N, C-alpha and C. Protein backbone atom coordinates (compact mmCIF):
# COMPACT_ATOMS: atom_id res chain seq x y z
N ASP A 1 -19.09 116.00 -7.07
CA ASP A 1 -19.11 115.72 -8.41
C ASP A 1 -18.23 114.74 -9.17
N LEU A 2 -17.48 114.41 -9.48
CA LEU A 2 -16.52 112.79 -9.38
C LEU A 2 -16.85 112.14 -8.74
N ALA A 3 -17.20 111.46 -7.68
CA ALA A 3 -17.88 110.25 -6.91
C ALA A 3 -18.67 110.28 -7.47
N VAL A 4 -19.95 111.67 -7.77
CA VAL A 4 -20.81 110.46 -8.12
C VAL A 4 -21.25 109.94 -10.05
N LYS A 5 -20.00 110.47 -10.83
CA LYS A 5 -20.16 110.31 -11.82
C LYS A 5 -19.17 108.96 -11.93
N LYS A 6 -18.05 108.82 -11.08
CA LYS A 6 -17.97 107.68 -10.50
C LYS A 6 -19.08 106.27 -10.73
N LYS A 7 -20.43 107.10 -9.78
CA LYS A 7 -21.44 105.39 -9.28
C LYS A 7 -22.03 105.67 -10.62
N ALA A 8 -22.45 106.31 -11.43
CA ALA A 8 -23.25 106.63 -12.51
C ALA A 8 -23.55 105.52 -13.47
N PRO A 9 -22.73 104.96 -13.85
CA PRO A 9 -22.64 103.58 -14.33
C PRO A 9 -23.63 102.58 -13.81
N ASP A 10 -23.01 102.08 -12.56
CA ASP A 10 -24.06 101.23 -11.29
C ASP A 10 -25.12 101.90 -10.97
N LEU A 11 -25.10 102.97 -11.22
CA LEU A 11 -27.37 103.70 -11.04
C LEU A 11 -28.03 103.51 -12.08
N VAL A 12 -27.51 103.96 -13.09
CA VAL A 12 -28.06 103.05 -14.73
C VAL A 12 -27.87 101.44 -14.53
N GLY A 13 -27.59 100.84 -14.24
CA GLY A 13 -27.48 99.54 -13.92
C GLY A 13 -28.21 99.10 -13.41
N GLN A 14 -28.93 99.86 -11.99
CA GLN A 14 -29.98 99.35 -11.00
C GLN A 14 -31.12 99.33 -11.76
N LEU A 15 -31.08 101.15 -11.94
CA LEU A 15 -32.49 101.12 -12.70
C LEU A 15 -33.01 100.00 -13.95
N GLN A 16 -32.04 99.97 -14.24
CA GLN A 16 -32.62 99.16 -15.15
C GLN A 16 -33.20 97.70 -15.58
N LYS A 17 -32.20 97.34 -13.93
CA LYS A 17 -32.62 96.06 -13.17
C LYS A 17 -33.76 95.96 -12.63
N SER A 18 -34.46 97.25 -12.58
CA SER A 18 -35.75 97.65 -11.69
C SER A 18 -36.46 97.56 -12.12
N GLY A 19 -36.40 97.23 -13.81
CA GLY A 19 -37.88 97.76 -14.67
C GLY A 19 -37.87 98.87 -15.07
N VAL A 20 -37.04 99.71 -14.98
CA VAL A 20 -37.85 101.67 -15.42
C VAL A 20 -36.97 101.63 -16.51
N LYS A 21 -37.81 102.42 -17.45
CA LYS A 21 -37.39 102.97 -18.36
C LYS A 21 -38.03 104.27 -18.79
N VAL A 22 -38.51 105.15 -17.51
CA VAL A 22 -38.43 106.05 -17.97
C VAL A 22 -38.34 106.57 -16.81
N VAL A 23 -37.27 107.71 -16.44
CA VAL A 23 -36.68 108.51 -15.12
C VAL A 23 -36.97 109.55 -15.02
N GLY A 24 -37.06 109.86 -13.68
CA GLY A 24 -36.34 111.61 -13.57
C GLY A 24 -36.13 111.61 -12.29
N VAL A 25 -35.37 112.91 -12.03
CA VAL A 25 -34.77 113.17 -11.03
C VAL A 25 -35.77 114.56 -10.27
N LEU A 26 -35.41 113.95 -9.09
CA LEU A 26 -36.46 114.86 -8.36
C LEU A 26 -35.05 115.46 -7.11
N PRO A 27 -35.23 116.16 -6.51
CA PRO A 27 -34.77 117.77 -6.00
C PRO A 27 -33.86 116.39 -4.80
N PHE A 28 -32.72 116.71 -4.32
CA PHE A 28 -32.16 115.98 -3.36
C PHE A 28 -32.07 117.37 -1.98
N ARG A 29 -32.26 116.71 -0.68
CA ARG A 29 -32.51 117.63 0.24
C ARG A 29 -31.12 117.46 0.67
N ILE A 30 -30.49 118.22 2.14
CA ILE A 30 -29.70 118.59 1.86
C ILE A 30 -29.71 118.89 4.20
N GLN A 31 -28.10 118.30 4.35
CA GLN A 31 -28.71 117.53 6.05
C GLN A 31 -27.31 118.10 6.47
N VAL A 32 -26.92 119.19 7.48
CA VAL A 32 -25.49 119.79 7.55
C VAL A 32 -25.40 119.29 9.26
N GLY A 33 -24.74 118.53 9.16
CA GLY A 33 -24.76 117.87 10.46
C GLY A 33 -26.01 117.20 11.50
N ASP A 34 -26.34 117.75 12.08
CA ASP A 34 -28.02 117.31 13.45
C ASP A 34 -29.26 118.31 13.03
N ALA A 35 -28.75 119.57 11.77
CA ALA A 35 -29.92 120.13 11.18
C ALA A 35 -30.79 119.52 11.39
N LYS A 36 -31.90 119.22 10.66
CA LYS A 36 -33.08 118.84 10.18
C LYS A 36 -32.69 118.76 8.85
N PRO A 37 -33.28 117.55 7.85
CA PRO A 37 -32.89 117.82 6.42
C PRO A 37 -33.96 118.41 5.78
N SER A 38 -33.27 119.45 4.71
CA SER A 38 -34.28 120.68 4.40
C SER A 38 -34.00 120.46 2.20
N PHE A 39 -34.60 120.89 1.84
CA PHE A 39 -35.13 120.66 0.28
C PHE A 39 -34.33 122.44 -0.61
N GLU A 40 -34.06 123.61 1.13
CA GLU A 40 -33.56 124.65 1.09
C GLU A 40 -32.45 125.01 1.45
N VAL A 41 -31.20 124.03 1.13
CA VAL A 41 -30.25 124.75 2.31
C VAL A 41 -29.30 125.75 1.32
N SER A 42 -29.61 125.56 0.06
CA SER A 42 -29.47 126.41 -1.07
C SER A 42 -28.95 125.62 -2.38
N THR A 43 -27.87 127.10 -3.01
CA THR A 43 -29.09 125.99 -4.41
C THR A 43 -27.94 124.77 -4.81
N LEU A 44 -27.26 124.39 -4.18
CA LEU A 44 -27.27 122.83 -3.93
C LEU A 44 -27.97 121.81 -4.36
N ASN A 45 -29.23 121.90 -3.76
CA ASN A 45 -30.49 121.29 -3.62
C ASN A 45 -31.11 120.62 -5.12
N ALA A 46 -30.88 122.57 -6.06
CA ALA A 46 -31.11 121.91 -7.18
C ALA A 46 -29.60 121.97 -8.00
N GLU A 47 -28.98 122.08 -7.70
CA GLU A 47 -27.94 121.53 -8.63
C GLU A 47 -27.79 120.06 -8.54
N LEU A 48 -27.91 120.05 -7.84
CA LEU A 48 -27.51 117.69 -6.97
C LEU A 48 -28.50 117.07 -8.37
N THR A 49 -29.85 117.73 -8.93
CA THR A 49 -30.32 117.26 -9.69
C THR A 49 -29.95 117.42 -10.27
N GLY A 50 -29.50 118.50 -10.84
CA GLY A 50 -28.76 118.68 -12.30
C GLY A 50 -27.20 117.84 -12.23
N LEU A 51 -27.09 117.80 -11.08
CA LEU A 51 -25.67 116.56 -11.49
C LEU A 51 -25.94 115.14 -11.46
N VAL A 52 -27.08 114.84 -11.33
CA VAL A 52 -27.53 113.36 -10.68
C VAL A 52 -27.96 113.01 -12.35
N GLU A 53 -28.88 114.19 -13.23
CA GLU A 53 -29.69 114.01 -14.21
C GLU A 53 -27.94 113.37 -15.29
N ASN A 54 -27.01 114.78 -15.52
CA ASN A 54 -25.80 114.75 -16.28
C ASN A 54 -25.23 113.26 -16.46
N ALA A 55 -25.05 113.22 -14.90
CA ALA A 55 -24.51 111.65 -14.51
C ALA A 55 -25.32 110.72 -15.65
N LEU A 56 -25.90 110.61 -14.98
CA LEU A 56 -27.05 109.36 -16.08
C LEU A 56 -26.88 109.53 -17.31
N ILE A 57 -27.45 110.37 -17.58
CA ILE A 57 -27.49 110.74 -19.40
C ILE A 57 -25.94 110.37 -19.78
N LEU A 58 -24.83 111.08 -19.32
CA LEU A 58 -23.32 110.32 -20.05
C LEU A 58 -22.92 108.58 -19.38
N ASN A 59 -24.10 108.23 -19.23
CA ASN A 59 -23.92 106.80 -18.45
C ASN A 59 -24.39 106.00 -20.12
N LEU A 60 -25.48 106.28 -19.88
CA LEU A 60 -26.50 105.49 -20.35
C LEU A 60 -25.42 105.18 -22.07
N THR A 61 -25.84 102.92 -21.38
CA THR A 61 -25.31 102.99 -23.40
C THR A 61 -26.02 102.66 -24.28
N ASP A 62 -27.79 102.59 -23.90
CA ASP A 62 -29.01 101.93 -24.88
C ASP A 62 -29.91 102.77 -24.28
N ARG A 63 -30.14 104.99 -24.94
CA ARG A 63 -31.00 105.76 -24.92
C ARG A 63 -32.36 104.76 -25.12
N GLU A 64 -32.79 103.50 -25.76
CA GLU A 64 -34.13 103.19 -26.37
C GLU A 64 -34.53 102.18 -24.86
N GLU A 65 -33.51 102.22 -24.24
CA GLU A 65 -33.60 100.88 -23.18
C GLU A 65 -34.58 102.06 -21.59
N LEU A 66 -33.64 103.01 -21.44
CA LEU A 66 -33.77 104.06 -20.70
C LEU A 66 -33.81 104.83 -20.87
N THR A 67 -34.71 106.08 -20.61
CA THR A 67 -35.06 107.67 -21.57
C THR A 67 -34.95 108.72 -19.95
N LEU A 68 -34.46 109.33 -20.08
CA LEU A 68 -34.30 110.22 -18.74
C LEU A 68 -35.45 111.70 -19.19
N VAL A 69 -36.24 112.11 -18.38
CA VAL A 69 -36.37 113.33 -18.66
C VAL A 69 -35.96 114.10 -17.67
N ARG A 70 -36.82 115.65 -18.43
CA ARG A 70 -35.79 117.18 -17.26
C ARG A 70 -36.96 117.75 -16.40
N ASP A 71 -37.09 118.49 -15.95
CA ASP A 71 -37.74 119.58 -15.67
C ASP A 71 -38.87 118.63 -14.17
N VAL A 72 -38.51 118.24 -13.31
CA VAL A 72 -39.20 117.10 -12.74
C VAL A 72 -40.29 118.12 -11.66
N ALA A 73 -38.89 119.04 -11.05
CA ALA A 73 -39.62 119.74 -10.36
C ALA A 73 -40.43 121.21 -10.39
N ALA A 74 -40.49 121.05 -11.66
CA ALA A 74 -40.44 122.80 -12.79
C ALA A 74 -42.46 121.93 -12.90
N THR A 75 -42.40 120.83 -13.89
CA THR A 75 -44.05 119.74 -13.80
C THR A 75 -44.23 120.03 -12.51
N ALA A 76 -43.59 119.13 -11.48
CA ALA A 76 -44.58 118.90 -10.12
C ALA A 76 -45.46 120.39 -9.44
N ASP A 77 -44.87 121.38 -9.80
CA ASP A 77 -44.90 122.93 -8.78
C ASP A 77 -46.17 123.04 -9.95
N ARG A 78 -45.85 122.55 -11.68
CA ARG A 78 -47.84 123.71 -12.40
C ARG A 78 -48.79 122.03 -12.07
N ALA A 79 -47.77 121.10 -11.31
CA ALA A 79 -48.69 120.29 -11.44
C ALA A 79 -49.98 119.97 -10.09
N LYS A 80 -49.05 121.73 -9.02
CA LYS A 80 -50.13 121.25 -7.85
C LYS A 80 -49.66 120.32 -6.96
N VAL A 81 -48.60 119.49 -7.53
CA VAL A 81 -48.07 118.57 -6.63
C VAL A 81 -47.74 118.14 -5.30
N GLY A 82 -47.94 118.10 -3.96
CA GLY A 82 -48.16 118.69 -3.02
C GLY A 82 -46.53 117.95 -2.51
N ASP A 83 -46.52 117.44 -0.75
CA ASP A 83 -45.29 116.76 -0.32
C ASP A 83 -44.59 115.22 -0.44
N TRP A 84 -45.01 115.00 -2.12
CA TRP A 84 -44.42 113.91 -2.68
C TRP A 84 -43.27 113.10 -1.26
N LEU A 85 -42.30 113.36 -1.24
CA LEU A 85 -41.58 113.11 -0.32
C LEU A 85 -42.38 112.33 0.49
N SER A 86 -43.38 112.73 1.53
CA SER A 86 -44.01 112.65 3.01
C SER A 86 -45.13 111.19 2.23
N ASP A 87 -45.84 111.59 0.92
CA ASP A 87 -47.52 111.10 0.60
C ASP A 87 -47.60 110.28 -0.60
N PRO A 88 -47.37 109.18 -0.56
CA PRO A 88 -48.21 108.71 -2.02
C PRO A 88 -48.77 108.75 -2.78
N LYS A 89 -49.38 109.38 -2.37
CA LYS A 89 -51.02 109.80 -2.50
C LYS A 89 -50.27 111.09 -3.61
N GLU A 90 -49.09 111.93 -2.70
CA GLU A 90 -49.06 113.11 -4.42
C GLU A 90 -47.48 112.36 -5.09
N ARG A 91 -47.00 111.49 -4.80
CA ARG A 91 -46.03 110.64 -5.64
C ARG A 91 -46.74 110.08 -7.25
N ASP A 92 -48.16 109.86 -6.83
CA ASP A 92 -48.82 109.34 -7.62
C ASP A 92 -49.54 110.21 -9.03
N LYS A 93 -49.18 111.23 -8.08
CA LYS A 93 -49.55 112.36 -9.34
C LYS A 93 -48.25 112.96 -10.09
N LEU A 94 -47.45 112.38 -9.69
CA LEU A 94 -46.17 112.26 -10.35
C LEU A 94 -45.79 111.56 -11.16
N PHE A 95 -46.12 110.29 -10.58
CA PHE A 95 -46.24 109.48 -11.77
C PHE A 95 -47.68 109.78 -13.08
N ALA A 96 -48.50 110.33 -12.55
CA ALA A 96 -49.51 110.37 -13.49
C ALA A 96 -49.00 111.25 -14.61
N ALA A 97 -48.48 112.29 -14.72
CA ALA A 97 -47.75 113.53 -15.28
C ALA A 97 -46.86 112.52 -16.13
N GLU A 98 -47.19 113.74 -16.95
CA GLU A 98 -45.55 114.05 -18.62
C GLU A 98 -44.44 114.47 -18.52
N PHE A 99 -43.97 113.95 -18.94
CA PHE A 99 -42.20 114.95 -18.27
C PHE A 99 -41.71 115.40 -19.99
N ARG A 100 -41.44 116.33 -20.18
CA ARG A 100 -40.08 116.33 -21.51
C ARG A 100 -39.07 115.66 -21.23
N CYS A 101 -38.78 115.26 -22.22
CA CYS A 101 -37.87 113.73 -22.41
C CYS A 101 -35.77 114.67 -22.39
N ALA A 102 -35.81 114.36 -21.99
CA ALA A 102 -34.59 114.83 -22.43
C ALA A 102 -33.64 115.04 -23.42
N TRP A 103 -34.04 113.89 -24.63
CA TRP A 103 -33.55 114.31 -25.50
C TRP A 103 -34.51 114.23 -26.46
N GLY A 104 -35.06 114.84 -28.02
CA GLY A 104 -35.90 114.63 -28.49
C GLY A 104 -36.87 116.26 -28.12
N SER A 105 -38.06 115.60 -28.43
CA SER A 105 -39.11 116.46 -28.53
C SER A 105 -40.31 116.40 -27.62
N GLY A 106 -40.88 114.57 -27.00
CA GLY A 106 -41.65 113.94 -26.64
C GLY A 106 -41.80 114.36 -25.29
N LYS A 107 -42.55 114.25 -24.77
CA LYS A 107 -42.78 113.82 -23.37
C LYS A 107 -43.49 112.85 -23.25
N LYS A 108 -43.06 112.37 -21.58
CA LYS A 108 -43.81 111.00 -21.95
C LYS A 108 -43.50 110.61 -19.94
N LYS A 109 -44.58 110.06 -19.32
CA LYS A 109 -45.26 109.10 -18.32
C LYS A 109 -43.96 108.99 -17.81
N VAL A 110 -43.04 108.54 -16.49
CA VAL A 110 -42.41 108.02 -15.71
C VAL A 110 -42.72 106.82 -15.18
N ASP A 111 -41.84 105.76 -14.74
CA ASP A 111 -42.14 104.88 -14.05
C ASP A 111 -40.93 104.46 -13.07
N GLY A 112 -40.26 105.61 -12.61
CA GLY A 112 -39.42 106.02 -12.22
C GLY A 112 -38.81 106.92 -11.61
N LEU A 113 -39.02 107.50 -9.97
CA LEU A 113 -38.18 108.74 -9.39
C LEU A 113 -36.80 108.58 -8.66
N VAL A 114 -36.37 109.08 -9.20
CA VAL A 114 -34.44 109.20 -8.18
C VAL A 114 -35.14 110.71 -7.20
N THR A 115 -34.35 110.48 -6.35
CA THR A 115 -34.01 111.86 -5.00
C THR A 115 -33.65 111.19 -4.35
N GLY A 116 -32.87 111.96 -3.22
CA GLY A 116 -32.20 111.70 -1.97
C GLY A 116 -31.64 112.66 -1.20
N ASP A 117 -30.42 112.54 -0.63
CA ASP A 117 -30.13 113.32 0.72
C ASP A 117 -28.94 113.47 -0.32
N LEU A 118 -28.29 114.15 1.25
CA LEU A 118 -26.37 115.17 1.14
C LEU A 118 -27.03 114.69 2.28
N LYS A 119 -25.78 114.32 3.21
CA LYS A 119 -25.49 114.63 4.51
C LYS A 119 -24.03 115.00 4.67
N LEU A 120 -23.79 115.62 5.22
CA LEU A 120 -22.84 116.09 5.39
C LEU A 120 -22.21 116.17 6.74
N SER A 121 -20.62 115.85 7.57
CA SER A 121 -20.88 115.62 8.97
C SER A 121 -21.04 117.82 9.54
N LYS A 122 -20.90 117.34 10.93
CA LYS A 122 -20.93 118.32 11.49
C LYS A 122 -20.10 119.30 11.35
N ASP A 123 -18.46 119.04 11.20
CA ASP A 123 -17.63 119.78 10.56
C ASP A 123 -17.53 119.84 8.70
N LEU A 124 -18.03 119.77 8.51
CA LEU A 124 -18.41 119.50 7.31
C LEU A 124 -16.85 119.07 6.44
N ALA A 125 -16.27 118.07 7.10
CA ALA A 125 -14.76 117.60 6.21
C ALA A 125 -15.59 116.13 5.24
N LYS A 126 -16.86 115.81 5.70
CA LYS A 126 -17.29 114.66 5.09
C LYS A 126 -18.29 114.67 4.81
N ALA A 127 -19.08 114.26 3.37
CA ALA A 127 -20.78 113.89 2.91
C ALA A 127 -20.86 112.78 2.78
N THR A 128 -21.70 112.60 2.42
CA THR A 128 -22.54 111.54 2.15
C THR A 128 -23.59 111.29 0.80
N LEU A 129 -23.72 111.17 0.11
CA LEU A 129 -24.64 110.99 -1.28
C LEU A 129 -25.47 109.99 -0.82
N THR A 130 -26.39 110.06 -0.98
CA THR A 130 -27.47 108.78 -0.68
C THR A 130 -28.80 109.24 -2.20
N VAL A 131 -28.98 107.78 -2.79
CA VAL A 131 -29.62 107.45 -3.99
C VAL A 131 -30.98 107.45 -3.80
N GLU A 132 -31.89 107.22 -4.29
CA GLU A 132 -33.03 106.69 -3.84
C GLU A 132 -33.68 106.13 -4.59
N LEU A 133 -34.59 105.45 -5.44
CA LEU A 133 -35.62 105.41 -6.13
C LEU A 133 -36.78 105.17 -5.53
N PHE A 134 -38.47 106.23 -6.50
CA PHE A 134 -39.42 106.02 -5.80
C PHE A 134 -39.98 105.41 -7.38
N SER A 135 -40.70 104.45 -6.91
CA SER A 135 -41.42 103.68 -8.82
C SER A 135 -42.74 103.61 -8.29
N ALA A 136 -42.69 103.55 -9.91
CA ALA A 136 -44.28 103.47 -9.98
C ALA A 136 -45.43 102.48 -9.87
N ARG A 137 -44.48 101.15 -9.50
CA ARG A 137 -45.08 99.69 -8.70
C ARG A 137 -45.46 99.91 -8.09
N GLU A 138 -44.10 100.14 -6.97
CA GLU A 138 -44.66 100.88 -5.60
C GLU A 138 -44.38 102.10 -5.23
N PRO A 139 -44.86 103.29 -5.46
CA PRO A 139 -44.77 104.27 -4.82
C PRO A 139 -44.53 104.93 -3.37
N GLU A 140 -45.65 103.72 -3.26
CA GLU A 140 -44.89 104.32 -1.57
C GLU A 140 -43.42 104.02 -0.55
N LYS A 141 -42.71 103.29 -0.96
CA LYS A 141 -41.97 103.09 -0.46
C LYS A 141 -40.21 103.37 -1.11
N SER A 142 -39.22 103.74 -1.25
CA SER A 142 -38.29 104.50 -2.01
C SER A 142 -37.49 103.33 -1.44
N ARG A 143 -36.85 102.47 -2.38
CA ARG A 143 -35.24 102.13 -2.31
C ARG A 143 -34.01 102.89 -2.92
N GLN A 144 -32.87 102.04 -1.64
CA GLN A 144 -31.36 103.45 -1.94
C GLN A 144 -30.70 102.27 -2.95
N LEU A 145 -30.44 103.40 -3.71
CA LEU A 145 -29.77 102.71 -5.08
C LEU A 145 -28.76 102.42 -4.82
N ALA A 146 -27.72 103.88 -3.79
CA ALA A 146 -26.23 103.92 -4.05
C ALA A 146 -26.47 104.81 -2.54
N ALA A 147 -24.90 105.35 -1.70
CA ALA A 147 -24.67 105.89 -0.85
C ALA A 147 -23.34 106.31 -0.81
N ILE A 148 -22.79 107.14 -1.17
CA ILE A 148 -21.61 107.38 -2.24
C ILE A 148 -20.79 108.74 -0.71
N ASP A 149 -20.32 108.24 -0.66
CA ASP A 149 -19.10 109.09 0.88
C ASP A 149 -18.17 109.67 0.02
N PHE A 150 -17.28 110.09 0.67
CA PHE A 150 -16.70 110.95 0.14
C PHE A 150 -16.12 112.72 0.72
N LYS A 151 -15.06 113.13 0.70
CA LYS A 151 -14.41 114.55 1.30
C LYS A 151 -15.09 115.72 0.55
N THR A 152 -15.50 116.84 1.21
CA THR A 152 -15.83 117.50 1.01
C THR A 152 -14.82 118.26 0.54
N ASP A 153 -14.58 119.35 -0.50
CA ASP A 153 -13.91 120.26 -0.96
C ASP A 153 -14.35 122.10 -1.27
N ALA A 154 -13.13 122.49 -1.48
CA ALA A 154 -14.63 123.46 -2.17
C ALA A 154 -14.75 124.60 -2.30
N ALA A 155 -15.57 123.08 -3.41
CA ALA A 155 -16.55 124.08 -4.13
C ALA A 155 -17.81 123.56 -3.81
N LEU A 156 -18.03 122.62 -2.86
CA LEU A 156 -19.13 122.30 -2.22
C LEU A 156 -19.85 123.18 -1.42
N LEU A 157 -18.27 123.10 0.05
CA LEU A 157 -18.70 124.57 0.17
C LEU A 157 -18.72 126.26 0.26
N THR A 158 -18.67 125.65 -0.91
CA THR A 158 -18.89 127.44 -1.98
C THR A 158 -20.46 127.50 -2.31
N ASP A 159 -20.37 126.56 -2.83
CA ASP A 159 -22.60 126.19 -3.05
C ASP A 159 -23.16 125.31 -1.79
N LEU A 160 -22.58 125.50 -0.57
CA LEU A 160 -23.62 125.93 0.14
C LEU A 160 -23.76 126.69 1.20
N GLY A 161 -23.14 127.48 0.94
CA GLY A 161 -22.51 128.95 1.04
C GLY A 161 -21.50 129.60 2.33
N ARG A 162 -20.99 128.40 2.71
CA ARG A 162 -20.43 128.20 3.78
C ARG A 162 -18.85 128.99 3.50
N ASP A 163 -18.51 129.38 4.24
CA ASP A 163 -17.29 129.91 4.60
C ASP A 163 -15.83 129.19 4.92
N PHE A 164 -14.88 129.64 4.81
CA PHE A 164 -14.20 128.39 4.61
C PHE A 164 -13.17 128.35 4.69
N ASN A 165 -11.28 128.11 5.17
CA ASN A 165 -10.41 128.41 4.90
C ASN A 165 -9.21 126.90 4.65
N LEU A 166 -8.47 127.44 3.30
CA LEU A 166 -7.77 127.13 2.84
C LEU A 166 -6.20 126.71 3.87
N ARG A 167 -5.42 125.12 4.03
CA ARG A 167 -4.69 125.18 5.12
C ARG A 167 -3.56 124.75 3.96
């Protein structure tokens, strides 16, 4: 949590520099050791979405310059969006959809979508959270916004559903 909160002002700045006016946060994949990255490792996949959303909201100095929308994954499910990570045509469907604004009562289309990966070392001692941006101008590729390295803690391991011993 703390590592993401510290990096959030920089993330907001990078989104604004990229020309993004309305952003949504998609689920994050998790990779433990050499395992294949997955959207279905634990509840942490969804929790990362909320963590990043909240960190962005708390670091917006001007809500008119950058609007955050909520429930991007749920809206994508309702719109029958397929593999948005690998298929730019499926991302186009996301950019065409309207999402509920995080404040106010309106809905807006996004011009930026944030996602990424949480990679944990094999021994679960260290992790890197990579945050990426897909933009409506270039939906075929992502751009890395941040790579946040940190030591894991009991809360993270619990969210992963992992057993651990305190020393």
